[in-house]
mmCIF file of N, CA and C in Angstrom:
data_model
loop_
_atom_site.group_PDB
_atom_site.id
_atom_site.type_symbol
_atom_site.label_atom_id
_atom_site.label_comp_id
_atom_site.label_asym_id
_atom_site.label_seq_id
_atom_site.Cartn_x
_atom_site.Cartn_y
_atom_site.Cartn_z
ATOM 1 N N GLN A 1 24.510 83.157 119.037
ATOM 2 C CA GLN A 1 23.729 84.379 118.609
ATOM 3 C C GLN A 1 23.350 84.128 117.357
ATOM 4 N N PRO A 2 22.261 84.818 116.800
ATOM 5 C CA PRO A 2 21.763 84.338 115.328
ATOM 6 C C PRO A 2 22.776 84.901 114.572
ATOM 7 N N GLU A 3 23.434 85.839 114.442
ATOM 8 C CA GLU A 3 24.656 86.353 113.524
ATOM 9 C C GLU A 3 25.459 85.275 113.270
ATOM 10 N N GLU A 4 25.862 84.366 114.310
ATOM 11 C CA GLU A 4 26.809 83.311 114.047
ATOM 12 C C GLU A 4 26.332 82.041 113.123
ATOM 13 N N LEU A 5 25.152 82.144 112.646
ATOM 14 C CA LEU A 5 24.515 81.215 111.774
ATOM 15 C C LEU A 5 24.745 81.814 110.214
ATOM 16 N N ILE A 6 25.158 82.984 110.022
ATOM 17 C CA ILE A 6 25.299 83.446 108.838
ATOM 18 C C ILE A 6 26.309 82.717 108.102
ATOM 19 N N GLY A 7 25.945 82.158 106.691
ATOM 20 C CA GLY A 7 26.945 81.397 105.942
ATOM 21 C C GLY A 7 26.979 80.031 106.384
ATOM 22 N N ARG A 8 26.338 79.577 107.386
ATOM 23 C CA ARG A 8 26.389 78.168 107.716
ATOM 24 C C ARG A 8 25.266 77.371 107.271
ATOM 25 N N LEU A 9 25.430 76.046 106.957
ATOM 26 C CA LEU A 9 24.324 75.055 106.612
ATOM 27 C C LEU A 9 23.841 74.369 107.724
ATOM 28 N N VAL A 10 22.805 74.596 108.013
ATOM 29 C CA VAL A 10 22.136 74.010 109.126
ATOM 30 C C VAL A 10 20.694 73.254 108.906
ATOM 31 N N VAL A 11 20.205 72.447 109.691
ATOM 32 C CA VAL A 11 19.019 72.105 109.636
ATOM 33 C C VAL A 11 17.945 72.943 110.387
ATOM 34 N N ALA A 12 16.825 73.375 109.674
ATOM 35 C CA ALA A 12 15.910 74.350 110.304
ATOM 36 C C ALA A 12 14.567 73.893 109.715
ATOM 37 N N VAL A 13 13.543 74.217 110.471
ATOM 38 C CA VAL A 13 12.291 74.141 110.046
ATOM 39 C C VAL A 13 11.732 75.585 109.648
ATOM 40 N N VAL A 14 11.175 75.866 108.491
ATOM 41 C CA VAL A 14 10.641 77.225 108.232
ATOM 42 C C VAL A 14 9.137 77.119 107.993
ATOM 43 N N ASN A 15 8.658 78.308 107.790
ATOM 44 C CA ASN A 15 7.152 78.568 107.504
ATOM 45 C C ASN A 15 6.377 78.173 108.879
ATOM 46 N N PHE A 16 6.841 78.385 109.950
ATOM 47 C CA PHE A 16 6.336 78.280 111.252
ATOM 48 C C PHE A 16 5.545 79.619 111.430
ATOM 49 N N PRO A 17 4.599 79.779 112.140
ATOM 50 C CA PRO A 17 4.136 81.203 112.536
ATOM 51 C C PRO A 17 5.250 81.947 113.515
ATOM 52 N N LYS A 18 5.000 83.102 113.334
ATOM 53 C CA LYS A 18 6.176 83.865 114.249
ATOM 54 C C LYS A 18 5.845 83.695 115.729
ATOM 55 N N LYS A 19 6.919 83.690 116.525
ATOM 56 C CA LYS A 19 6.802 83.399 117.838
ATOM 57 C C LYS A 19 7.800 84.065 118.614
ATOM 58 N N GLN A 20 7.540 84.685 119.567
ATOM 59 C CA GLN A 20 8.291 85.511 120.617
ATOM 60 C C GLN A 20 9.273 84.729 121.336
ATOM 61 N N ILE A 21 10.512 84.678 121.130
ATOM 62 C CA ILE A 21 11.401 83.887 121.912
ATOM 63 C C ILE A 21 12.405 84.944 122.627
ATOM 64 N N GLY A 22 12.290 85.127 123.960
ATOM 65 C CA GLY A 22 13.013 86.131 124.441
ATOM 66 C C GLY A 22 12.914 87.531 123.840
ATOM 67 N N PRO A 23 14.070 88.242 123.630
ATOM 68 C CA PRO A 23 13.829 89.455 122.978
ATOM 69 C C PRO A 23 13.650 89.250 121.376
ATOM 70 N N LEU A 24 13.621 88.288 120.756
ATOM 71 C CA LEU A 24 13.797 88.006 119.412
ATOM 72 C C LEU A 24 12.470 87.478 118.957
ATOM 73 N N MET A 25 12.041 87.896 117.680
ATOM 74 C CA MET A 25 10.795 87.234 117.182
ATOM 75 C C MET A 25 11.206 86.151 116.043
ATOM 76 N N SER A 26 10.887 84.894 116.585
ATOM 77 C CA SER A 26 11.508 83.691 115.581
ATOM 78 C C SER A 26 10.489 83.370 114.394
ATOM 79 N N GLU A 27 11.163 83.196 113.316
ATOM 80 C CA GLU A 27 10.126 82.720 112.241
ATOM 81 C C GLU A 27 10.700 81.318 111.781
ATOM 82 N N CYS A 28 11.546 80.720 112.354
ATOM 83 C CA CYS A 28 11.962 79.425 112.021
ATOM 84 C C CYS A 28 12.561 78.596 113.290
ATOM 85 N N LEU A 29 12.699 77.349 113.063
ATOM 86 C CA LEU A 29 13.342 76.542 114.210
ATOM 87 C C LEU A 29 14.537 75.868 113.706
ATOM 88 N N VAL A 30 15.860 76.449 114.435
ATOM 89 C CA VAL A 30 16.983 75.839 114.002
ATOM 90 C C VAL A 30 17.186 74.640 114.898
ATOM 91 N N THR A 31 17.547 73.353 114.410
ATOM 92 C CA THR A 31 17.690 72.208 115.224
ATOM 93 C C THR A 31 18.879 72.007 115.697
ATOM 94 N N GLY A 32 19.006 71.439 116.983
ATOM 95 C CA GLY A 32 20.222 71.030 117.581
ATOM 96 C C GLY A 32 19.990 70.251 118.869
ATOM 97 N N PHE A 33 21.199 70.003 119.525
ATOM 98 C CA PHE A 33 21.149 68.949 120.806
ATOM 99 C C PHE A 33 22.018 69.741 121.765
ATOM 100 N N HIS A 34 21.806 69.335 123.096
ATOM 101 C CA HIS A 34 22.697 69.866 124.257
ATOM 102 C C HIS A 34 23.830 68.887 124.174
ATOM 103 N N ASP A 35 24.875 69.342 124.341
ATOM 104 C CA ASP A 35 26.072 68.252 124.612
ATOM 105 C C ASP A 35 26.205 68.079 126.122
ATOM 106 N N ALA A 36 27.371 67.569 126.565
ATOM 107 C CA ALA A 36 27.642 67.085 127.844
ATOM 108 C C ALA A 36 27.757 68.419 128.774
ATOM 109 N N THR A 37 28.058 69.369 128.026
ATOM 110 C CA THR A 37 28.413 70.635 128.854
ATOM 111 C C THR A 37 27.087 71.539 128.884
ATOM 112 N N GLY A 38 26.051 71.231 128.212
ATOM 113 C CA GLY A 38 24.969 72.102 128.068
ATOM 114 C C GLY A 38 25.000 72.880 126.851
ATOM 115 N N ALA A 39 26.077 73.118 126.226
ATOM 116 C CA ALA A 39 26.187 73.832 124.815
ATOM 117 C C ALA A 39 25.449 73.323 123.946
ATOM 118 N N VAL A 40 24.967 74.083 122.918
ATOM 119 C CA VAL A 40 24.333 73.409 121.760
ATOM 120 C C VAL A 40 25.020 73.167 120.609
ATOM 121 N N ALA A 41 24.831 71.851 120.311
ATOM 122 C CA ALA A 41 25.590 71.265 119.086
ATOM 123 C C ALA A 41 24.320 71.323 117.813
ATOM 124 N N LEU A 42 24.628 71.988 116.916
ATOM 125 C CA LEU A 42 23.554 72.125 115.813
ATOM 126 C C LEU A 42 23.567 70.922 114.941
ATOM 127 N N CYS A 43 22.467 70.644 114.450
ATOM 128 C CA CYS A 43 22.129 69.597 113.373
ATOM 129 C C CYS A 43 22.567 70.240 112.046
ATOM 130 N N VAL A 44 23.569 69.341 111.383
ATOM 131 C CA VAL A 44 23.938 69.815 110.101
ATOM 132 C C VAL A 44 24.008 68.614 109.190
ATOM 133 N N PRO A 45 23.877 68.740 107.840
ATOM 134 C CA PRO A 45 23.861 67.582 106.990
ATOM 135 C C PRO A 45 25.329 67.219 106.959
ATOM 136 N N ASP A 46 25.458 65.750 106.598
ATOM 137 C CA ASP A 46 26.830 65.238 106.646
ATOM 138 C C ASP A 46 27.541 65.369 105.060
ATOM 139 N N LYS A 47 26.815 66.174 104.105
ATOM 140 C CA LYS A 47 27.346 66.341 102.818
ATOM 141 C C LYS A 47 26.581 67.460 102.297
ATOM 142 N N GLU A 48 27.032 68.160 101.215
ATOM 143 C CA GLU A 48 26.445 69.185 100.651
ATOM 144 C C GLU A 48 25.180 68.781 100.041
ATOM 145 N N VAL A 49 23.954 69.657 100.470
ATOM 146 C CA VAL A 49 22.608 69.567 99.661
ATOM 147 C C VAL A 49 22.102 70.651 99.483
ATOM 148 N N PRO A 50 21.282 70.830 98.296
ATOM 149 C CA PRO A 50 20.796 72.073 97.763
ATOM 150 C C PRO A 50 20.071 72.839 99.003
ATOM 151 N N LEU A 51 20.001 74.296 98.987
ATOM 152 C CA LEU A 51 19.516 75.079 100.091
ATOM 153 C C LEU A 51 17.934 74.785 99.934
ATOM 154 N N GLY A 52 17.152 74.534 100.851
ATOM 155 C CA GLY A 52 15.876 74.315 100.808
ATOM 156 C C GLY A 52 15.384 72.927 100.716
ATOM 157 N N THR A 53 16.213 72.034 100.724
ATOM 158 C CA THR A 53 16.041 70.621 100.474
ATOM 159 C C THR A 53 15.201 70.101 101.662
ATOM 160 N N ARG A 54 14.046 69.482 101.553
ATOM 161 C CA ARG A 54 13.108 68.964 102.567
ATOM 162 C C ARG A 54 13.829 67.894 103.631
ATOM 163 N N LEU A 55 13.500 68.022 104.778
ATOM 164 C CA LEU A 55 13.958 66.977 105.656
ATOM 165 C C LEU A 55 13.104 65.766 105.585
ATOM 166 N N LEU A 56 13.816 64.592 105.617
ATOM 167 C CA LEU A 56 12.854 63.312 105.509
ATOM 168 C C LEU A 56 12.643 62.661 106.942
#
């Protein structure tokens, strides 16, 4: 759920055009992978980086 991301450091792509995804209007893409059970494992930095740092 979107509220579960509050306060977490995740890898996301911002400045995308708004897009309707289900009942939500999305303005960014949070990155992740499906694990063996189908649950989502979020992409997270392996050490602290400043907010807004560009992904290389």
